[in-house]
mmCIF file of C-alpha atoms in Angstrom:
data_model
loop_
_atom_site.group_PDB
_atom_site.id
_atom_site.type_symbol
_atom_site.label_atom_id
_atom_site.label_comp_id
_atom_site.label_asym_id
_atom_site.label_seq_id
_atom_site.Cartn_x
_atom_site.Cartn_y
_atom_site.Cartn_z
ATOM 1 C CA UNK I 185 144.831 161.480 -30.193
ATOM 2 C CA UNK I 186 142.705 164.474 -31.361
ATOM 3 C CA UNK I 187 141.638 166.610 -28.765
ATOM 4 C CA UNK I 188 139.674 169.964 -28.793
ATOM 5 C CA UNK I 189 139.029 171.865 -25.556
ATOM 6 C CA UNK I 190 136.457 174.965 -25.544
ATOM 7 C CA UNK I 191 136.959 177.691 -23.190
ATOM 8 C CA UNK I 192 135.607 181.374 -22.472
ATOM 9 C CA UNK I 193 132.433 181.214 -21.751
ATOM 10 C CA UNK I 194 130.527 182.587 -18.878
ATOM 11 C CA UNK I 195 127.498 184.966 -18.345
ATOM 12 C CA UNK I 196 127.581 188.109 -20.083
ATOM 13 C CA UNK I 197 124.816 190.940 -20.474
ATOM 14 C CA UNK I 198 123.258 191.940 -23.956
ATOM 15 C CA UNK I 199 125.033 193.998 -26.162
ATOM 16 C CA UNK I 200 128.717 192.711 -24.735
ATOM 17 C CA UNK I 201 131.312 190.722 -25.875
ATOM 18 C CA UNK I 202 133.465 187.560 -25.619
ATOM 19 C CA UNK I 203 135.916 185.451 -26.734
ATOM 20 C CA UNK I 204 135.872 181.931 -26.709
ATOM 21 C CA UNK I 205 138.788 179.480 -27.745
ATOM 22 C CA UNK I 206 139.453 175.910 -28.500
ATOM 23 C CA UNK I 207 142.444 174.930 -27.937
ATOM 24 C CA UNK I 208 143.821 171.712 -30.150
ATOM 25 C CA UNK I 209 145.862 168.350 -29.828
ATOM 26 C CA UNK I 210 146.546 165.753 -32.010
ATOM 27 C CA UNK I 211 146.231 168.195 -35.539
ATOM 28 C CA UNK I 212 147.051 171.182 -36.423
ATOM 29 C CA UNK I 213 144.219 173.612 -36.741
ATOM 30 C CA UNK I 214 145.866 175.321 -39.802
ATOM 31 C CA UNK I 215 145.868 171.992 -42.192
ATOM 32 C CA UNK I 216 141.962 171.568 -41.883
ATOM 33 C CA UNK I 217 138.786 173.474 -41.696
ATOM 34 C CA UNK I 218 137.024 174.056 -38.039
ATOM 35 C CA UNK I 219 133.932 174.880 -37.389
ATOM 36 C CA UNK I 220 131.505 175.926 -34.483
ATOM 37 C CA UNK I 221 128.421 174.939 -34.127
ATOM 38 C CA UNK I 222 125.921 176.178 -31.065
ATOM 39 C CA UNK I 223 122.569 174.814 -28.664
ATOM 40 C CA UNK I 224 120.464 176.839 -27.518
ATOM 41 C CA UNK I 225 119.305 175.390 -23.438
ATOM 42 C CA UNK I 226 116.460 172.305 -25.060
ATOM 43 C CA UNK I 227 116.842 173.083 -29.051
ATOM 44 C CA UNK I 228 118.835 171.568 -31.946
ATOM 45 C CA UNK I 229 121.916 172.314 -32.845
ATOM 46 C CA UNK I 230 122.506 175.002 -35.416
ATOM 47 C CA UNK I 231 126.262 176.042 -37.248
ATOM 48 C CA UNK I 232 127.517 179.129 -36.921
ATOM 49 C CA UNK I 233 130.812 179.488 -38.909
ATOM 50 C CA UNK I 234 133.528 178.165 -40.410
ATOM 51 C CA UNK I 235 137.608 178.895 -41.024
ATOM 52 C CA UNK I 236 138.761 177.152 -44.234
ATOM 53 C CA UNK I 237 143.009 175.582 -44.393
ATOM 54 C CA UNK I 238 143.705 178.870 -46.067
ATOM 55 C CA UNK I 239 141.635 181.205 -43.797
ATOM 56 C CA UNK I 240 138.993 182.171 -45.463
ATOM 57 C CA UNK I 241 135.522 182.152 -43.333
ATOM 58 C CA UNK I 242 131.977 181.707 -43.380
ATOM 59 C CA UNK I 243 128.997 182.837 -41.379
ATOM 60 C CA UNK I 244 125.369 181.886 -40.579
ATOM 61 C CA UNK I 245 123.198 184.696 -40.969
ATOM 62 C CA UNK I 246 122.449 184.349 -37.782
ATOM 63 C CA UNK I 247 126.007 185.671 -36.383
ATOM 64 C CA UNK I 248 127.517 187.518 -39.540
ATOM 65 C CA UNK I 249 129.007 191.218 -38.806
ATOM 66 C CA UNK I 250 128.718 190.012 -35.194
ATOM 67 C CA UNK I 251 130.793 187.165 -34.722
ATOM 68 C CA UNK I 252 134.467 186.723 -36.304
ATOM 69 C CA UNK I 253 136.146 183.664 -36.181
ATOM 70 C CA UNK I 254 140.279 182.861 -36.409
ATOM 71 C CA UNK I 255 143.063 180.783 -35.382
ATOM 72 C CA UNK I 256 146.647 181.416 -33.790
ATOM 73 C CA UNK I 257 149.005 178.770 -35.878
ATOM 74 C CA UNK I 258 151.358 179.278 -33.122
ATOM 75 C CA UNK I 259 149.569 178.093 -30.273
ATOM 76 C CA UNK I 260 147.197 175.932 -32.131
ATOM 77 C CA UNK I 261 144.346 177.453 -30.999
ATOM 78 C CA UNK I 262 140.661 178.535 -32.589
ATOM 79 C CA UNK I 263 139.076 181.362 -31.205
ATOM 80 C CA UNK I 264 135.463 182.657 -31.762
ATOM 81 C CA UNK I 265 134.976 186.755 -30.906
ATOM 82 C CA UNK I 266 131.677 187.281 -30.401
ATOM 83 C CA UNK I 267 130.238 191.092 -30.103
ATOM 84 C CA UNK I 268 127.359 192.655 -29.705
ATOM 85 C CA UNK I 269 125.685 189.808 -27.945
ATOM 86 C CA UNK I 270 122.315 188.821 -27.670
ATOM 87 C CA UNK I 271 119.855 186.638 -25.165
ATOM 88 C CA UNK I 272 119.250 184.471 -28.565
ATOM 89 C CA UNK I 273 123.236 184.002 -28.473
ATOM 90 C CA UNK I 274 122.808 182.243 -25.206
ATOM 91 C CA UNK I 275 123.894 178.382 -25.921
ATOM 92 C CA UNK I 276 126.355 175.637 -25.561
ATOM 93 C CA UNK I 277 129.239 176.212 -27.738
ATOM 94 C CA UNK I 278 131.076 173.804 -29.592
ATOM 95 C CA UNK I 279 133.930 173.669 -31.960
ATOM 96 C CA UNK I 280 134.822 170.679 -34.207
ATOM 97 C CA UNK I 281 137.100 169.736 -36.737
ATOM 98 C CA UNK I 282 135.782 169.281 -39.946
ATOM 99 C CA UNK I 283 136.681 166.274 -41.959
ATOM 100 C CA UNK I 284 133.493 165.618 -44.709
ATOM 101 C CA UNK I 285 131.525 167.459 -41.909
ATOM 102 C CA UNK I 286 132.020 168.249 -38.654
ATOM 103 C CA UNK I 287 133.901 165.243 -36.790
ATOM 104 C CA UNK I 288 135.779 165.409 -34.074
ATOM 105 C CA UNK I 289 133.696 168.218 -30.907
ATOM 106 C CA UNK I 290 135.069 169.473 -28.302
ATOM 107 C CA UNK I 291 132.827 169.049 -25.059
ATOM 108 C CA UNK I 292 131.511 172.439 -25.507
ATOM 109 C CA UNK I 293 131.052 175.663 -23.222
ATOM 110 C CA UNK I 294 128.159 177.929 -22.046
ATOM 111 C CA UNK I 295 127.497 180.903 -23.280
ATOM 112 C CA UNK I 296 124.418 183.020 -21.247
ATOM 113 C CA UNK I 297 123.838 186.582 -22.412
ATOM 114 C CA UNK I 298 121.021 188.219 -19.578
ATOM 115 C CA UNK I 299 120.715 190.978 -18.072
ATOM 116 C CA UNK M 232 120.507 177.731 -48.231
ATOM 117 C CA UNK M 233 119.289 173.989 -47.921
ATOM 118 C CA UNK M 234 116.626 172.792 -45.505
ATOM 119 C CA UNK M 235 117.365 169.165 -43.493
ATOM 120 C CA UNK M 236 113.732 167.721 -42.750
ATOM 121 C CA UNK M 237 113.862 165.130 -40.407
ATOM 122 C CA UNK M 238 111.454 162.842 -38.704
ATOM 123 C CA UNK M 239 109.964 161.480 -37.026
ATOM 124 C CA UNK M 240 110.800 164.274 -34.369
ATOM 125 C CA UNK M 241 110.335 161.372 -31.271
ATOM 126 C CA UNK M 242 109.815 157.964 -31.073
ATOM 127 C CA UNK M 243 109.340 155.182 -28.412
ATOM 128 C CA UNK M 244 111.201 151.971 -28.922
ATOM 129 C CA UNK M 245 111.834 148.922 -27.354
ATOM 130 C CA UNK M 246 115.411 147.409 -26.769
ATOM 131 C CA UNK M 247 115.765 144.874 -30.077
ATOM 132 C CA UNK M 248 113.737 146.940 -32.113
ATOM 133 C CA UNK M 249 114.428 148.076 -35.533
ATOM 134 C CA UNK M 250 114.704 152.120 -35.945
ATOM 135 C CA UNK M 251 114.203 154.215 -38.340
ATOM 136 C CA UNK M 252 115.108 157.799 -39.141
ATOM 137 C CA UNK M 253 114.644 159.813 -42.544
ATOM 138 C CA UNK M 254 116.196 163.040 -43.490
ATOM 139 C CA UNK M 255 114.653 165.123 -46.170
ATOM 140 C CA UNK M 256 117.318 167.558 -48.270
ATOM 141 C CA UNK M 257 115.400 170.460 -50.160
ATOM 142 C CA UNK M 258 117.965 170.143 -53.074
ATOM 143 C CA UNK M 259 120.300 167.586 -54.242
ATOM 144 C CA UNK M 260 123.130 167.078 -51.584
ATOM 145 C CA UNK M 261 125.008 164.028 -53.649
ATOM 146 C CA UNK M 262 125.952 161.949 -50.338
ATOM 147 C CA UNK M 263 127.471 165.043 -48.454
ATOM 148 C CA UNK M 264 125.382 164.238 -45.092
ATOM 149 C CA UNK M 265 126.348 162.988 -41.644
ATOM 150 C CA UNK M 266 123.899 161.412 -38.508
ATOM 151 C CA UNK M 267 124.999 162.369 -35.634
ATOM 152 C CA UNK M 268 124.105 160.948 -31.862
ATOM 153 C CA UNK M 269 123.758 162.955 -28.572
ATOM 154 C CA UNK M 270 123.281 162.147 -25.137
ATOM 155 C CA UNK M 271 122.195 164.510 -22.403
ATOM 156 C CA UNK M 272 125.056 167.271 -21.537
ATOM 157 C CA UNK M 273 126.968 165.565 -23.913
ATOM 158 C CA UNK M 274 128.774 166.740 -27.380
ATOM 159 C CA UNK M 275 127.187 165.387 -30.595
ATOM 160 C CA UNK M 276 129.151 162.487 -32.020
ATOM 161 C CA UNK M 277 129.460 161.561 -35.573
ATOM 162 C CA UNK M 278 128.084 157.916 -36.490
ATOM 163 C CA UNK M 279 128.181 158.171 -39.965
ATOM 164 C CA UNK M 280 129.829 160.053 -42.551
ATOM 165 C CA UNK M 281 129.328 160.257 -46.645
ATOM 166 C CA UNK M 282 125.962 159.308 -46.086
ATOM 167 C CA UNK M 283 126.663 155.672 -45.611
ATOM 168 C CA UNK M 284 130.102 155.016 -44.274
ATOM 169 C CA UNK M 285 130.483 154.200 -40.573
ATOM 170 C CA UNK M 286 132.826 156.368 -38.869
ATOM 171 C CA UNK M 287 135.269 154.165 -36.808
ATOM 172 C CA UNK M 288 134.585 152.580 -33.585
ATOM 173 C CA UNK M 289 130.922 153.159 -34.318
ATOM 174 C CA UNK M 290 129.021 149.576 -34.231
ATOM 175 C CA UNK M 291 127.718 148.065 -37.053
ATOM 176 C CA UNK M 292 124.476 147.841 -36.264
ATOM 177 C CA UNK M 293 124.237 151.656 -37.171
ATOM 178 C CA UNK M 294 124.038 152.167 -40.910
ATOM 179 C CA UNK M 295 123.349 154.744 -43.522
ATOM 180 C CA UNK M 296 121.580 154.982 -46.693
ATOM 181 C CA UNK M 297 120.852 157.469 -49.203
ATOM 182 C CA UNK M 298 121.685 159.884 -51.858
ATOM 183 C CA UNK M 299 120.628 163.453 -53.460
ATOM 184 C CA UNK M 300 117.570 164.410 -51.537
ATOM 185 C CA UNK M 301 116.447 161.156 -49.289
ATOM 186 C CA UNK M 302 118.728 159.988 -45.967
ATOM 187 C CA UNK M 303 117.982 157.294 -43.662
ATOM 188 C CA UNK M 304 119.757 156.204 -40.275
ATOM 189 C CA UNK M 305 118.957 152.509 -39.341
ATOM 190 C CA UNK M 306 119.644 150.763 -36.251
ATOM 191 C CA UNK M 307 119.122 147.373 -36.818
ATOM 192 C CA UNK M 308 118.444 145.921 -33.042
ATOM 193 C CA UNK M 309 118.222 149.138 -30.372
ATOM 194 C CA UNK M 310 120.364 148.929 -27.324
ATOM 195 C CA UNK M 311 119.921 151.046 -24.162
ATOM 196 C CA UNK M 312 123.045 152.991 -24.883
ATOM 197 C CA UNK M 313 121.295 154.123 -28.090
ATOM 198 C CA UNK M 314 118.754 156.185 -26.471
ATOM 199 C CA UNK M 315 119.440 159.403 -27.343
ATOM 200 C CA UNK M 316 118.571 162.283 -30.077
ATOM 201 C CA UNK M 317 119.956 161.956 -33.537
ATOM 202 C CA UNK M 318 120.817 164.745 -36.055
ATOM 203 C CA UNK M 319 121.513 164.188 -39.787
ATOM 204 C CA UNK M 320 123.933 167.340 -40.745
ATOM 205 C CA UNK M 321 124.531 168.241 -44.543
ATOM 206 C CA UNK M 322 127.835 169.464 -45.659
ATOM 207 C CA UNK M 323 126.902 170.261 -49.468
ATOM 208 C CA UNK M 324 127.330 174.332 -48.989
ATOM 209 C CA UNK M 325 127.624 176.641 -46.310
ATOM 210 C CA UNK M 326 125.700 177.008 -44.035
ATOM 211 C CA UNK M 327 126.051 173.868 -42.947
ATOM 212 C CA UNK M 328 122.680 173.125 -42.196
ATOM 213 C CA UNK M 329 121.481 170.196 -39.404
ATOM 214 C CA UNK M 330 118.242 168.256 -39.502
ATOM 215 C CA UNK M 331 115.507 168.972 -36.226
ATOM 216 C CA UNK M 332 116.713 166.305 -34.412
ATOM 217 C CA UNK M 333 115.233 162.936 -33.508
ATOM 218 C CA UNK M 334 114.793 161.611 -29.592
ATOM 219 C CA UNK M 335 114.575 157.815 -29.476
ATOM 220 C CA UNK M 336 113.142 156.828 -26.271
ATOM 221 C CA UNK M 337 112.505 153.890 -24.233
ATOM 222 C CA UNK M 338 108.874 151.986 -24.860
#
């Protein structure tokens, strides 16, 4: 059964950083593209990036130069680093794996950037 | 990048009811576009996939229509468990880019 779990959020002040991961059952992370996609507390949900099978990436404006994303092959795992955070960062984070879109989500994890 | 209008953004319905949901694309998207359904504190699931293939386990009374610019989500007779806010996604070119959302609600 494919599984993704999110983990690594938590309450962080402006201008820090974090990194969240998503761990993986069921697939290997490596032999498909993953994705995470954010919501903000009441809005819609909005991408954020992308890590293609042979690890190339892609960024919403949005995040890009802020946020890098990877993967550990080893331990089947997806991470997002996010740095120099902002109170617009603040949101639900999910990550998915993409199969003609994002398909399978992980149940997400919160993300508040305050002071 | 492409813009996903959606709408309506809300709408009141009764159980039995036939909905309706339209996505706009700003350029030709082929059939690359998915609807998505979300409950409250709950992760998005997929519904459909390729514009009008159901994605498995999904029931049939959810179905998808449309290619290049116009998308539309039917549910053919609303059930309470379909109450909830539904997002059409395209997956043409990065960014992905996801339609405002619609909130079907309870007449």
């Amino acid at each position: 059964e494919v599984q993704l779990v999110e983990s690594g959020g938590g309450l962080i002040q402006p201008g820090g950083s974090l990194r969240l991961s998503c761990a993986a059952s069921g697939f290997t992370v490596s032999s498909t593209y993953m994705s995470w996609v954010r919501q903000a507390p009441g809005k819609g949900l909005e991408w954020v990036s992308v890590i293609y099978k042979g690890g190339g990436t892609y960024y919403a404006d949005s995040v890009k130069g802020r946020f890098t994303i990877s993967r550990d092959n080893s331990q089947n795992i997806l991470y997002l680093q996010m740095n120099s955070l902002r109170v617009e960062d603040t949101a639900v984070y999910y990550c998915a794996r993409d199969s003609s879109g994002p398909a399978t989500w992980g149940q997400g994890t919160l993300v508040t950037v305050s002071s | 990048d492409i813009q996903m209008t959606q709408s309506p953004s809300s709408l009141s319905a009764s159980v039995g009811d036939r909905v309706t949901i339209t996505c706009r694309a700003s350029q030709g998207i082929s059939n690359d576009l998915g609807w998505y359904q979300q409950k409250p504190g709950k992760a998005p699931q997929r519904l459909i996939y390729a514009a009008s293939s159901l994605q498995s386990g999904v029931p049939s009374r959810f179905s998808g229509s449309g290619s290049g610019t116009e998308f539309t989500l039917t549910i053919s007779s609303l059930q309470p468990e379909d109450f909830a806010t539904y997002y059409c996604l395209q997956h043409n070119s990065y960014p992905l880019t996801f339609g405002g959302g619609t909130k079907v609600e309870i007449k």
